[in-house]
CSV table of C-alpha atoms in Angstrom, one decimal:
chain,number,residue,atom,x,y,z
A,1,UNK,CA,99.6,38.3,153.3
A,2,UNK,CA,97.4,36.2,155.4
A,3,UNK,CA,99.4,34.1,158.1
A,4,UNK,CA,97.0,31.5,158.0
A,5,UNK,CA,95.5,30.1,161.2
A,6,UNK,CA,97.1,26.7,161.0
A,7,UNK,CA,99.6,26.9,157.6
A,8,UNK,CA,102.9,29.0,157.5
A,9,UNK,CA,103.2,31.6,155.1
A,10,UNK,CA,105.7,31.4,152.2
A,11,UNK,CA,108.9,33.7,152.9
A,12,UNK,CA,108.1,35.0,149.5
A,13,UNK,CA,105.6,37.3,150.7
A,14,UNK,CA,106.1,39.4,153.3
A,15,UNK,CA,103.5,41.8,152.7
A,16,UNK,CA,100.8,41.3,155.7
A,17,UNK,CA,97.1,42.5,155.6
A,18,UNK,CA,96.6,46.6,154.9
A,19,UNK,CA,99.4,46.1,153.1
A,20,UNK,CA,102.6,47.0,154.9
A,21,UNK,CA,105.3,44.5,154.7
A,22,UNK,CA,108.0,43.8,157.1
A,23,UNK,CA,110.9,46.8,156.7
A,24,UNK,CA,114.2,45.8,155.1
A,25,UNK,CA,113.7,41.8,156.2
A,26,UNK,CA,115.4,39.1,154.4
A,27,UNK,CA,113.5,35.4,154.0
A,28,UNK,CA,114.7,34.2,157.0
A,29,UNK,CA,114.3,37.3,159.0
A,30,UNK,CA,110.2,37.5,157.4
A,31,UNK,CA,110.0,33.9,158.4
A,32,UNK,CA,110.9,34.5,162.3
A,33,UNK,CA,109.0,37.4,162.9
A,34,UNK,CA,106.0,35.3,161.5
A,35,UNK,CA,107.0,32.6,164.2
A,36,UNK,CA,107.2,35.8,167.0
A,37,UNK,CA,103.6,37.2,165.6
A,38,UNK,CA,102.3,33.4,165.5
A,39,UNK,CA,103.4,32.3,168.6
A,40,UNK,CA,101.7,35.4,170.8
A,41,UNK,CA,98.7,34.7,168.8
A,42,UNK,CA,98.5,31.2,170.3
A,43,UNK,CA,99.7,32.0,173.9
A,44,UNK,CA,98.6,35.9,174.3
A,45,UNK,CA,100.9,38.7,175.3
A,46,UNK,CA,104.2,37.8,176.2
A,47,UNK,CA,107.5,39.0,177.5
A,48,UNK,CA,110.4,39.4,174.8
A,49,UNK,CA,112.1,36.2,177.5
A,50,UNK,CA,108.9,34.1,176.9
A,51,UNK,CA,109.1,34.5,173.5
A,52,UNK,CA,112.5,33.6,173.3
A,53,UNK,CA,112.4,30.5,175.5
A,54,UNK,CA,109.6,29.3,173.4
A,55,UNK,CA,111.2,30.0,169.8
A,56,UNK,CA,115.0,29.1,171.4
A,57,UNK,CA,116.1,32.4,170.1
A,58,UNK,CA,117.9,35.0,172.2
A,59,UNK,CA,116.0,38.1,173.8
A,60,UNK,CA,118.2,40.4,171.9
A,61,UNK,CA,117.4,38.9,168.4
A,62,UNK,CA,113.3,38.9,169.4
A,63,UNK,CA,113.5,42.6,170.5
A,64,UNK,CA,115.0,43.3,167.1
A,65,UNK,CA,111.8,41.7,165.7
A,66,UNK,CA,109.6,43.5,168.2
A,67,UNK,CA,111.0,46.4,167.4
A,68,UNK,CA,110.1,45.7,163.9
A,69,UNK,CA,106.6,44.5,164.1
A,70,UNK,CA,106.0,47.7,166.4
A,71,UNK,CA,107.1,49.7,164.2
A,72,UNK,CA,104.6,48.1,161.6
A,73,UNK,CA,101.4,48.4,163.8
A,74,UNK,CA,101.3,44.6,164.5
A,75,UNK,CA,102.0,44.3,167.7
A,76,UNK,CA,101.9,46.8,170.5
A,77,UNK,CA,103.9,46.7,173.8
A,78,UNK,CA,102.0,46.8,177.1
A,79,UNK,CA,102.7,47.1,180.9
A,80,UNK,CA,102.2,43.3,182.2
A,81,UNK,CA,99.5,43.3,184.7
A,82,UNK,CA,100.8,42.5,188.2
A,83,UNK,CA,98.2,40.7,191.0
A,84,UNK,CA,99.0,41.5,194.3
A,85,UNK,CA,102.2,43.8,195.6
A,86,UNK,CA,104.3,44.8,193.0
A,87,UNK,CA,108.1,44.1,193.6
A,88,UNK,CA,110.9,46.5,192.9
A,89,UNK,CA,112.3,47.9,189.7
A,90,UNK,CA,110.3,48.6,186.7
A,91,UNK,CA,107.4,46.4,185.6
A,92,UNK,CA,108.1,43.7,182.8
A,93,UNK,CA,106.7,45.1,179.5
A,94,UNK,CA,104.4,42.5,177.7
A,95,UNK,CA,103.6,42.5,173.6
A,96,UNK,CA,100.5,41.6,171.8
A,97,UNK,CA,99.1,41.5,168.8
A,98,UNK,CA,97.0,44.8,167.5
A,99,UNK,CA,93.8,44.5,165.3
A,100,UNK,CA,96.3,45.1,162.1
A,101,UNK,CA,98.5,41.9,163.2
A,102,UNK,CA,95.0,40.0,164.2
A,103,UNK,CA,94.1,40.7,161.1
A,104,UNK,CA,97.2,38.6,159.3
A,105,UNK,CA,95.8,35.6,160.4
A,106,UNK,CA,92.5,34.6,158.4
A,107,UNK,CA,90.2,37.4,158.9
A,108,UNK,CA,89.4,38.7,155.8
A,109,UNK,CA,85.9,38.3,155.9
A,110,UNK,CA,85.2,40.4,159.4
A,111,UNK,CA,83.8,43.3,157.0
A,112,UNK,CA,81.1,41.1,155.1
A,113,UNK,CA,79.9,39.7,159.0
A,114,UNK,CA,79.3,42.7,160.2
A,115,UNK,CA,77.8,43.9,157.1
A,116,UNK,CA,75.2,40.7,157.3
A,117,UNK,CA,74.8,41.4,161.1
A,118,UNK,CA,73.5,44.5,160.3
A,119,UNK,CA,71.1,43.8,157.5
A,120,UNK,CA,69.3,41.2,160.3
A,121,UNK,CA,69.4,44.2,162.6
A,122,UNK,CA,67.7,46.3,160.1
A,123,UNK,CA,65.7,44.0,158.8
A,124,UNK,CA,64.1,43.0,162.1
A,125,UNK,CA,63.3,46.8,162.6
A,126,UNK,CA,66.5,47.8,165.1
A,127,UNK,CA,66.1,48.8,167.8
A,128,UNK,CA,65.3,46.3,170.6
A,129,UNK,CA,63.8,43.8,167.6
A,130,UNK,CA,67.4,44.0,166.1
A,131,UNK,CA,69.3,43.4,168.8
A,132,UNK,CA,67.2,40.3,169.6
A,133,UNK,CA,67.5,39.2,166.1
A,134,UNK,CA,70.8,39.1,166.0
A,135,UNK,CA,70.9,37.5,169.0
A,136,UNK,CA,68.9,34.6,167.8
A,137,UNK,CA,71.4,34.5,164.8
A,138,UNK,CA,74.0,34.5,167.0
A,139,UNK,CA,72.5,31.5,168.8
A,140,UNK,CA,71.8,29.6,166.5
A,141,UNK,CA,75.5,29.9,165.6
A,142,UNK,CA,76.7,29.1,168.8
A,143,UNK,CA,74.3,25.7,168.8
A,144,UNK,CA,75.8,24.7,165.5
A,145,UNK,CA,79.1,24.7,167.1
A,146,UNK,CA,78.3,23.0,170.0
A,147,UNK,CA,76.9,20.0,167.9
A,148,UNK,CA,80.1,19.7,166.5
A,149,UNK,CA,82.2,20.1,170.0
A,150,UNK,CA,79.8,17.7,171.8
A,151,UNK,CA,80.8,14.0,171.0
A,152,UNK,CA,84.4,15.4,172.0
A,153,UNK,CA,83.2,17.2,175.3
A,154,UNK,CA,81.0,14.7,176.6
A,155,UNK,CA,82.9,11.2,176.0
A,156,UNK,CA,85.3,12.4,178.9
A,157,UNK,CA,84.9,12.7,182.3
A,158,UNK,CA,83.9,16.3,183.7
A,159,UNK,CA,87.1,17.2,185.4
A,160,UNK,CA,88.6,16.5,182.2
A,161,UNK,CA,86.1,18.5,179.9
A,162,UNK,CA,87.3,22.1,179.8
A,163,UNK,CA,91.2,20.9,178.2
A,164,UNK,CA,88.5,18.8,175.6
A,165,UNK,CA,86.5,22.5,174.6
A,166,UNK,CA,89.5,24.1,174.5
A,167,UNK,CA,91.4,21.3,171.8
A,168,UNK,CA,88.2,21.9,169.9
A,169,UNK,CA,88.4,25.3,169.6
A,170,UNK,CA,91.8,25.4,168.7
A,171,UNK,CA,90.8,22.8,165.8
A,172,UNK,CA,88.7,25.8,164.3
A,173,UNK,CA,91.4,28.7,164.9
A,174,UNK,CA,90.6,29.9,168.5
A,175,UNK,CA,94.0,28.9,169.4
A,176,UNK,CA,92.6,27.8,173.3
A,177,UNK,CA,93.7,26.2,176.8
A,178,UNK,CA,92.3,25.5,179.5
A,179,UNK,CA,94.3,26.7,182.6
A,180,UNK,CA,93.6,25.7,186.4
A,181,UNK,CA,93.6,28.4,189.1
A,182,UNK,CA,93.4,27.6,192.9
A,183,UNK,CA,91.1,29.6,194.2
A,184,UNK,CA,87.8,28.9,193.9
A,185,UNK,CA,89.3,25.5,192.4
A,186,UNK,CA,88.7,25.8,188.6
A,187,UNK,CA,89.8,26.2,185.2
A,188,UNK,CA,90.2,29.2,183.1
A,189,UNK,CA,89.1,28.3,179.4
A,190,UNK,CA,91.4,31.2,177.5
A,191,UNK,CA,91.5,31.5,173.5
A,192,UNK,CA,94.0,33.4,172.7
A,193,UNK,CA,92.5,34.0,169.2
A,194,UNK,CA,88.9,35.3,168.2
A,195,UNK,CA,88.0,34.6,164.3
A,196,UNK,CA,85.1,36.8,164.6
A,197,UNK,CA,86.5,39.5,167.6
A,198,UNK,CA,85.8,42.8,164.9
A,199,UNK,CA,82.3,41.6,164.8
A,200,UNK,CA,82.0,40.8,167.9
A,201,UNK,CA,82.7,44.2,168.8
A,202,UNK,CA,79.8,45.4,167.4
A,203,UNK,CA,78.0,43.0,168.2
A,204,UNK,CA,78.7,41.3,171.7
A,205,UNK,CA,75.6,38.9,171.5
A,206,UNK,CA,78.2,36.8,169.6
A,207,UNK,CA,79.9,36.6,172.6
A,208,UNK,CA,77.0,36.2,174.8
A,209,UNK,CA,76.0,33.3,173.1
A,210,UNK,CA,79.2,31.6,173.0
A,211,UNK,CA,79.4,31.8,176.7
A,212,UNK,CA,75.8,30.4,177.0
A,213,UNK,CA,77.0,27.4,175.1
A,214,UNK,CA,80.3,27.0,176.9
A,215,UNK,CA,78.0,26.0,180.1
A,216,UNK,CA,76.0,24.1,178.4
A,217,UNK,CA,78.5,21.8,177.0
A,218,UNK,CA,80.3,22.0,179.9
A,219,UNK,CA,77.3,21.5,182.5
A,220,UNK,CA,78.3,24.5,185.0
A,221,UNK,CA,77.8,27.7,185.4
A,222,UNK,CA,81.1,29.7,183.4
A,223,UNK,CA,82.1,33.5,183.5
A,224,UNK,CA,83.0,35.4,180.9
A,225,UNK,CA,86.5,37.8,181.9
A,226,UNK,CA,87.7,39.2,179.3
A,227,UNK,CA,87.2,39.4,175.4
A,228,UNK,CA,89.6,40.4,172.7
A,229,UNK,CA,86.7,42.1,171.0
A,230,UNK,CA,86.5,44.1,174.2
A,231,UNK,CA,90.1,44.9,173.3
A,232,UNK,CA,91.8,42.2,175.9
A,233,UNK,CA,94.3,40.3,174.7
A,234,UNK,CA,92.6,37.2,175.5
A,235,UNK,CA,89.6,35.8,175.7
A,236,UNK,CA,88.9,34.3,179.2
A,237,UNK,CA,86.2,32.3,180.7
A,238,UNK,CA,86.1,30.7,184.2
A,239,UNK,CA,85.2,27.5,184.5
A,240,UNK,CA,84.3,26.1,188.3
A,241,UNK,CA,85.2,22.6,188.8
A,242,UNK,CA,81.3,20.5,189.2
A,243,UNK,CA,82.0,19.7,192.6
A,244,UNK,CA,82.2,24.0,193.4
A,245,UNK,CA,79.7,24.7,190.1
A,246,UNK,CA,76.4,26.2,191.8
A,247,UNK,CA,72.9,24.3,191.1
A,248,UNK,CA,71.4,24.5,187.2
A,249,UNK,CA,67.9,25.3,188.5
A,250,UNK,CA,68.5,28.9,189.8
A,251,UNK,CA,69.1,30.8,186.7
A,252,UNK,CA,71.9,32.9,185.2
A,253,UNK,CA,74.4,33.6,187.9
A,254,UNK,CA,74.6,37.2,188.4
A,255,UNK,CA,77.8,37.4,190.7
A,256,UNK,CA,81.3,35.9,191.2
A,257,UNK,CA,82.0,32.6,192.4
A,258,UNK,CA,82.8,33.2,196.6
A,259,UNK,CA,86.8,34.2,196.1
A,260,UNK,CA,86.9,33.7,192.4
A,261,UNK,CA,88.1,36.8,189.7
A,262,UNK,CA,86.2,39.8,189.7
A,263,UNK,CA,84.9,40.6,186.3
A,264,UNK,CA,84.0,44.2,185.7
A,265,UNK,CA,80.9,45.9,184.4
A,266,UNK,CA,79.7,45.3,181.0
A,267,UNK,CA,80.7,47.3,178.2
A,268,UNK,CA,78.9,49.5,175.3
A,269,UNK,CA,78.5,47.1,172.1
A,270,UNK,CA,81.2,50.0,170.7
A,271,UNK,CA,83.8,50.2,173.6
A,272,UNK,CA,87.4,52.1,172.7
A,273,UNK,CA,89.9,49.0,172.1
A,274,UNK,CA,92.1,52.1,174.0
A,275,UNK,CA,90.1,50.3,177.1
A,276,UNK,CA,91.1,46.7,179.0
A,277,UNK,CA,88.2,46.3,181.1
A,278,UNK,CA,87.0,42.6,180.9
A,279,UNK,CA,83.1,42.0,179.9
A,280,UNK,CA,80.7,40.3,182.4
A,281,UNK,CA,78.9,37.4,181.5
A,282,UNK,CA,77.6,34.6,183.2
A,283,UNK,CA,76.0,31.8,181.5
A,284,UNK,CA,73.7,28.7,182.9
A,285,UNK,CA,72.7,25.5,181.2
A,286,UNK,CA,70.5,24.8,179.3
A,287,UNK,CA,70.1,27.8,177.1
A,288,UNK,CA,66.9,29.5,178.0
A,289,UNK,CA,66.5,33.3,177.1
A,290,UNK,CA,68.9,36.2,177.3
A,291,UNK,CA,71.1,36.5,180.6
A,292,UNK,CA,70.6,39.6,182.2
A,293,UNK,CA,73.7,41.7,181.8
Protein backbone atom coordinates (compact mmCIF):
# COMPACT_ATOMS: atom_id res chain seq x y z
CA UNK A 1 0.00 0.00 0.00
CA UNK A 2 1.19 3.46 -0.91
CA UNK A 3 0.02 6.13 1.69
CA UNK A 4 -0.06 8.66 -0.80
CA UNK A 5 1.57 11.97 -0.35
CA UNK A 6 -1.55 14.12 -0.16
CA UNK A 7 -4.67 11.29 -0.33
CA UNK A 8 -5.52 8.81 2.58
CA UNK A 9 -5.39 5.31 2.04
CA UNK A 10 -8.43 3.06 2.05
CA UNK A 11 -8.73 0.99 5.46
CA UNK A 12 -9.09 -1.89 3.14
CA UNK A 13 -5.59 -2.28 2.58
CA UNK A 14 -3.38 -2.39 5.16
CA UNK A 15 -0.53 -3.93 3.47
CA UNK A 16 2.36 -1.07 3.15
CA UNK A 17 5.27 -1.17 0.70
CA UNK A 18 7.73 -4.50 0.92
CA UNK A 19 4.82 -5.94 1.78
CA UNK A 20 4.25 -6.22 5.52
CA UNK A 21 0.92 -5.18 6.78
CA UNK A 22 0.04 -3.86 10.03
CA UNK A 23 -0.11 -6.99 12.75
CA UNK A 24 -3.63 -7.99 13.92
CA UNK A 25 -5.15 -4.21 13.20
CA UNK A 26 -8.74 -3.74 12.64
CA UNK A 27 -10.03 -0.67 10.02
CA UNK A 28 -9.99 1.79 12.48
CA UNK A 29 -6.88 0.74 14.15
CA UNK A 30 -4.99 0.64 10.20
CA UNK A 31 -6.50 3.98 9.75
CA UNK A 32 -4.83 5.67 12.97
CA UNK A 33 -1.64 4.33 12.67
CA UNK A 34 -1.62 5.75 9.07
CA UNK A 35 -2.59 9.26 10.72
CA UNK A 36 0.65 8.45 13.47
CA UNK A 37 2.96 7.44 10.27
CA UNK A 38 1.50 10.60 8.22
CA UNK A 39 1.67 13.02 10.65
CA UNK A 40 5.68 12.36 11.57
CA UNK A 41 6.11 12.46 7.91
CA UNK A 42 4.91 16.09 7.80
CA UNK A 43 6.45 17.35 11.04
CA UNK A 44 9.67 14.93 11.47
CA UNK A 45 10.47 12.87 14.65
CA UNK A 46 8.30 13.35 17.35
CA UNK A 47 7.60 12.46 20.90
CA UNK A 48 4.75 9.81 21.55
CA UNK A 49 3.04 13.46 23.65
CA UNK A 50 3.50 15.45 20.33
CA UNK A 51 1.89 13.03 18.51
CA UNK A 52 -0.88 12.78 20.70
CA UNK A 53 -1.59 16.37 21.15
CA UNK A 54 -1.57 16.75 17.44
CA UNK A 55 -3.99 13.60 16.58
CA UNK A 56 -6.07 14.34 20.14
CA UNK A 57 -5.43 10.81 21.12
CA UNK A 58 -3.90 9.68 24.42
CA UNK A 59 -0.09 8.84 24.71
CA UNK A 60 -0.98 5.42 25.86
CA UNK A 61 -3.12 4.57 22.69
CA UNK A 62 -0.13 6.15 20.26
CA UNK A 63 2.51 3.97 22.06
CA UNK A 64 0.30 1.01 21.27
CA UNK A 65 0.65 2.16 17.60
CA UNK A 66 4.37 2.87 17.92
CA UNK A 67 4.85 -0.12 19.33
CA UNK A 68 3.27 -1.57 16.30
CA UNK A 69 4.84 0.33 13.50
CA UNK A 70 8.26 -0.54 15.28
CA UNK A 71 7.70 -3.63 15.26
CA UNK A 72 6.94 -3.47 11.37
CA UNK A 73 10.27 -1.55 10.48
CA UNK A 74 8.36 1.71 9.86
CA UNK A 75 9.37 3.75 12.17
CA UNK A 76 12.29 3.63 14.56
CA UNK A 77 12.67 5.20 17.96
CA UNK A 78 15.52 7.66 18.67
CA UNK A 79 17.18 9.54 21.54
CA UNK A 80 15.82 13.33 20.96
CA UNK A 81 18.75 15.50 20.49
CA UNK A 82 19.25 17.99 23.41
CA UNK A 83 21.12 21.67 22.76
CA UNK A 84 22.76 22.86 25.61
CA UNK A 85 22.83 21.20 29.32
CA UNK A 86 20.81 18.30 29.56
CA UNK A 87 18.31 18.27 32.59
CA UNK A 88 17.68 15.39 34.88
CA UNK A 89 16.05 12.07 34.31
CA UNK A 90 16.27 10.17 31.15
CA UNK A 91 16.15 11.87 27.82
CA UNK A 92 12.71 11.98 25.92
CA UNK A 93 12.76 9.28 23.15
CA UNK A 94 11.72 10.71 19.71
CA UNK A 95 10.17 8.37 16.59
CA UNK A 96 10.64 8.65 12.91
CA UNK A 97 10.04 7.22 9.99
CA UNK A 98 12.66 4.41 8.47
CA UNK A 99 13.36 4.10 4.63
CA UNK A 100 10.63 1.05 4.72
CA UNK A 101 7.85 3.63 6.29
CA UNK A 102 9.39 6.53 3.77
CA UNK A 103 8.83 4.28 1.36
CA UNK A 104 4.70 4.06 1.97
CA UNK A 105 4.33 7.35 0.80
CA UNK A 106 4.79 7.62 -3.10
CA UNK A 107 8.09 6.36 -3.79
CA UNK A 108 7.90 3.67 -5.88
CA UNK A 109 9.87 4.91 -8.65
CA UNK A 110 13.32 5.59 -6.39
CA UNK A 111 14.77 2.32 -8.16
CA UNK A 112 14.14 3.39 -11.91
CA UNK A 113 15.92 7.17 -10.79
CA UNK A 114 18.82 5.82 -9.71
CA UNK A 115 18.95 3.35 -12.38
CA UNK A 116 18.70 6.47 -15.11
CA UNK A 117 21.22 8.36 -12.85
CA UNK A 118 23.50 5.91 -13.51
CA UNK A 119 23.26 5.29 -17.19
CA UNK A 120 24.15 9.35 -17.44
CA UNK A 121 27.03 8.54 -15.21
CA UNK A 122 28.11 5.85 -17.48
CA UNK A 123 27.34 7.17 -20.38
CA UNK A 124 29.38 10.40 -19.74
CA UNK A 125 32.47 8.01 -19.06
CA UNK A 126 32.28 8.08 -14.93
CA UNK A 127 34.48 9.06 -13.29
CA UNK A 128 34.85 12.76 -12.81
CA UNK A 129 32.82 13.24 -16.42
CA UNK A 130 29.96 11.26 -14.63
CA UNK A 131 29.73 12.98 -11.72
CA UNK A 132 29.57 16.25 -13.62
CA UNK A 133 26.97 14.83 -15.80
CA UNK A 134 24.77 14.13 -13.47
CA UNK A 135 25.24 17.13 -11.98
CA UNK A 136 24.17 19.03 -14.88
CA UNK A 137 21.07 16.70 -14.93
CA UNK A 138 20.48 17.40 -11.62
CA UNK A 139 20.55 21.08 -12.46
CA UNK A 140 18.67 21.37 -14.85
CA UNK A 141 16.10 19.66 -12.66
CA UNK A 142 16.49 21.97 -9.94
CA UNK A 143 15.90 25.06 -12.61
CA UNK A 144 12.76 23.45 -13.82
CA UNK A 145 11.45 23.67 -10.34
CA UNK A 146 12.34 26.89 -9.61
CA UNK A 147 10.46 28.19 -12.74
CA UNK A 148 7.54 26.77 -11.33
CA UNK A 149 8.26 28.12 -7.45
CA UNK A 150 9.20 31.60 -8.74
CA UNK A 151 5.89 33.65 -9.55
CA UNK A 152 5.01 32.41 -5.84
CA UNK A 153 8.43 33.32 -4.23
CA UNK A 154 9.02 36.48 -5.78
CA UNK A 155 5.37 38.27 -5.60
CA UNK A 156 6.06 38.63 -1.67
CA UNK A 157 8.20 40.59 0.13
CA UNK A 158 11.71 38.95 1.17
CA UNK A 159 11.06 38.55 4.86
CA UNK A 160 8.14 36.74 3.79
CA UNK A 161 9.79 34.45 1.06
CA UNK A 162 11.14 31.41 2.93
CA UNK A 163 7.20 30.35 4.42
CA UNK A 164 6.27 30.99 0.33
CA UNK A 165 9.27 28.14 -0.78
CA UNK A 166 8.28 26.11 1.78
CA UNK A 167 4.13 26.09 0.80
CA UNK A 168 5.56 25.24 -2.59
CA UNK A 169 7.28 22.47 -1.68
CA UNK A 170 4.75 21.03 0.26
CA UNK A 171 2.39 21.40 -2.92
CA UNK A 172 4.79 18.77 -4.64
CA UNK A 173 5.10 16.30 -1.48
CA UNK A 174 8.18 17.80 0.41
CA UNK A 175 5.89 18.36 3.24
CA UNK A 176 7.98 21.88 4.34
CA UNK A 177 8.11 25.00 6.87
CA UNK A 178 9.88 27.49 7.28
CA UNK A 179 10.93 27.93 11.04
CA UNK A 180 12.71 31.22 12.55
CA UNK A 181 15.68 30.84 14.89
CA UNK A 182 17.13 33.83 16.87
CA UNK A 183 20.42 33.69 16.48
CA UNK A 184 21.96 34.79 13.65
CA UNK A 185 18.20 36.10 12.91
CA UNK A 186 16.82 33.68 10.26
CA UNK A 187 14.71 31.05 9.16
CA UNK A 188 15.23 27.38 8.91
CA UNK A 189 13.57 26.03 5.60
CA UNK A 190 12.91 22.19 6.90
CA UNK A 191 11.04 19.46 4.55
CA UNK A 192 10.23 16.95 6.51
CA UNK A 193 9.78 14.73 3.30
CA UNK A 194 12.33 14.01 0.42
CA UNK A 195 10.52 12.32 -2.86
CA UNK A 196 13.80 11.51 -4.19
CA UNK A 197 16.07 10.99 -0.61
CA UNK A 198 17.15 7.06 -1.93
CA UNK A 199 18.49 8.73 -4.93
CA UNK A 200 19.77 11.33 -3.49
CA UNK A 201 21.83 9.07 -1.49
CA UNK A 202 23.68 8.03 -4.23
CA UNK A 203 23.77 10.78 -5.70
CA UNK A 204 24.07 14.02 -3.47
CA UNK A 205 24.36 16.49 -6.52
CA UNK A 206 20.54 16.31 -6.28
CA UNK A 207 20.91 17.80 -3.27
CA UNK A 208 23.56 20.18 -4.16
CA UNK A 209 21.58 21.54 -6.70
CA UNK A 210 18.55 21.99 -4.87
CA UNK A 211 20.35 24.12 -2.35
CA UNK A 212 21.89 26.21 -5.29
CA UNK A 213 18.41 27.01 -6.34
CA UNK A 214 16.98 27.65 -2.80
CA UNK A 215 19.42 30.89 -2.81
CA UNK A 216 18.63 31.72 -5.91
CA UNK A 217 15.04 32.01 -5.52
CA UNK A 218 15.49 33.21 -2.30
CA UNK A 219 18.33 35.91 -3.10
CA UNK A 220 20.79 34.94 -0.04
CA UNK A 221 23.24 32.91 0.68
CA UNK A 222 21.37 29.33 2.43
CA UNK A 223 23.06 26.37 4.27
CA UNK A 224 22.41 23.05 3.79
CA UNK A 225 22.15 21.09 7.63
CA UNK A 226 20.93 18.12 7.38
CA UNK A 227 19.40 15.76 4.67
CA UNK A 228 17.21 12.72 5.05
CA UNK A 229 19.17 11.10 2.24
CA UNK A 230 22.12 11.60 4.58
CA UNK A 231 19.90 9.57 6.91
CA UNK A 232 18.52 12.82 9.10
CA UNK A 233 15.24 12.90 9.71
CA UNK A 234 14.78 16.19 8.16
CA UNK A 235 15.94 17.98 5.63
CA UNK A 236 17.22 21.44 6.84
CA UNK A 237 18.44 24.56 5.29
CA UNK A 238 19.28 27.88 6.90
CA UNK A 239 18.07 30.75 5.63
CA UNK A 240 19.64 34.32 6.94
CA UNK A 241 17.24 37.02 6.90
CA UNK A 242 18.56 39.84 3.68
CA UNK A 243 19.33 42.33 6.16
CA UNK A 244 22.18 39.50 7.91
CA UNK A 245 22.60 37.60 4.22
CA UNK A 246 26.36 38.32 3.19
CA UNK A 247 27.07 40.16 -0.34
CA UNK A 248 26.16 37.91 -3.85
CA UNK A 249 29.52 38.96 -5.43
CA UNK A 250 31.93 36.91 -3.18
CA UNK A 251 31.10 33.47 -4.16
CA UNK A 252 29.94 30.32 -2.45
CA UNK A 253 30.14 30.85 1.23
CA UNK A 254 32.43 28.40 2.61
CA UNK A 255 31.68 28.80 6.49
CA UNK A 256 28.84 29.46 9.03
CA UNK A 257 27.04 32.53 9.37
CA UNK A 258 28.95 34.38 12.72
CA UNK A 259 26.90 32.40 15.67
CA UNK A 260 24.58 30.48 13.33
CA UNK A 261 24.48 26.24 13.37
CA UNK A 262 27.40 24.42 12.80
CA UNK A 263 27.04 22.01 9.94
CA UNK A 264 29.40 19.20 9.85
CA UNK A 265 31.77 17.79 7.18
CA UNK A 266 30.44 16.51 3.98
CA UNK A 267 29.69 13.00 3.59
CA UNK A 268 30.69 10.01 1.06
CA UNK A 269 27.84 9.96 -1.88
CA UNK A 270 27.28 6.27 0.10
CA UNK A 271 27.14 7.28 3.81
CA UNK A 272 25.63 4.47 6.44
CA UNK A 273 21.98 5.80 7.15
CA UNK A 274 23.34 4.16 10.78
CA UNK A 275 25.04 7.88 10.71
CA UNK A 276 23.22 11.53 11.65
CA UNK A 277 25.83 13.79 10.73
CA UNK A 278 24.26 16.67 8.64
CA UNK A 279 25.83 17.47 4.98
CA UNK A 280 27.47 20.90 4.32
CA UNK A 281 26.41 22.91 1.67
CA UNK A 282 26.42 26.37 1.01
CA UNK A 283 24.88 27.86 -2.01
CA UNK A 284 25.14 31.64 -3.63
CA UNK A 285 22.99 33.26 -6.26
CA UNK A 286 22.94 33.12 -9.26
CA UNK A 287 23.94 29.54 -10.06
CA UNK A 288 27.39 29.55 -11.49
CA UNK A 289 29.51 26.35 -11.33
CA UNK A 290 29.85 23.65 -8.65
CA UNK A 291 30.31 24.99 -4.96
CA UNK A 292 33.29 23.74 -3.54
CA UNK A 293 32.39 21.16 -0.87
Amino acid sequence: MKYGSGRRATPTTPAVAGGSALPHASDEQSTTRRRVARSILDHGPSTAAQLAERLGLTQAAVRRHLDALVADSLVEPREKRVHGSRGRGRPAKVFALTDQGRDAFDQAYDQLAVEALRWIERAAGGGERGAAAVLDFARARAAAQAERYRALVERVPPEERARALADALSREGYAAAARGVASPAGEQLCQHHCPVAHAAASYPQLCDAETEVFSELLGSHVQRLATIAHGDGVCTTFVPHTSAAAPADGGAESGSPAGGPQPRGRPAARASRDTATPRKTTAQAPIAGRNPA
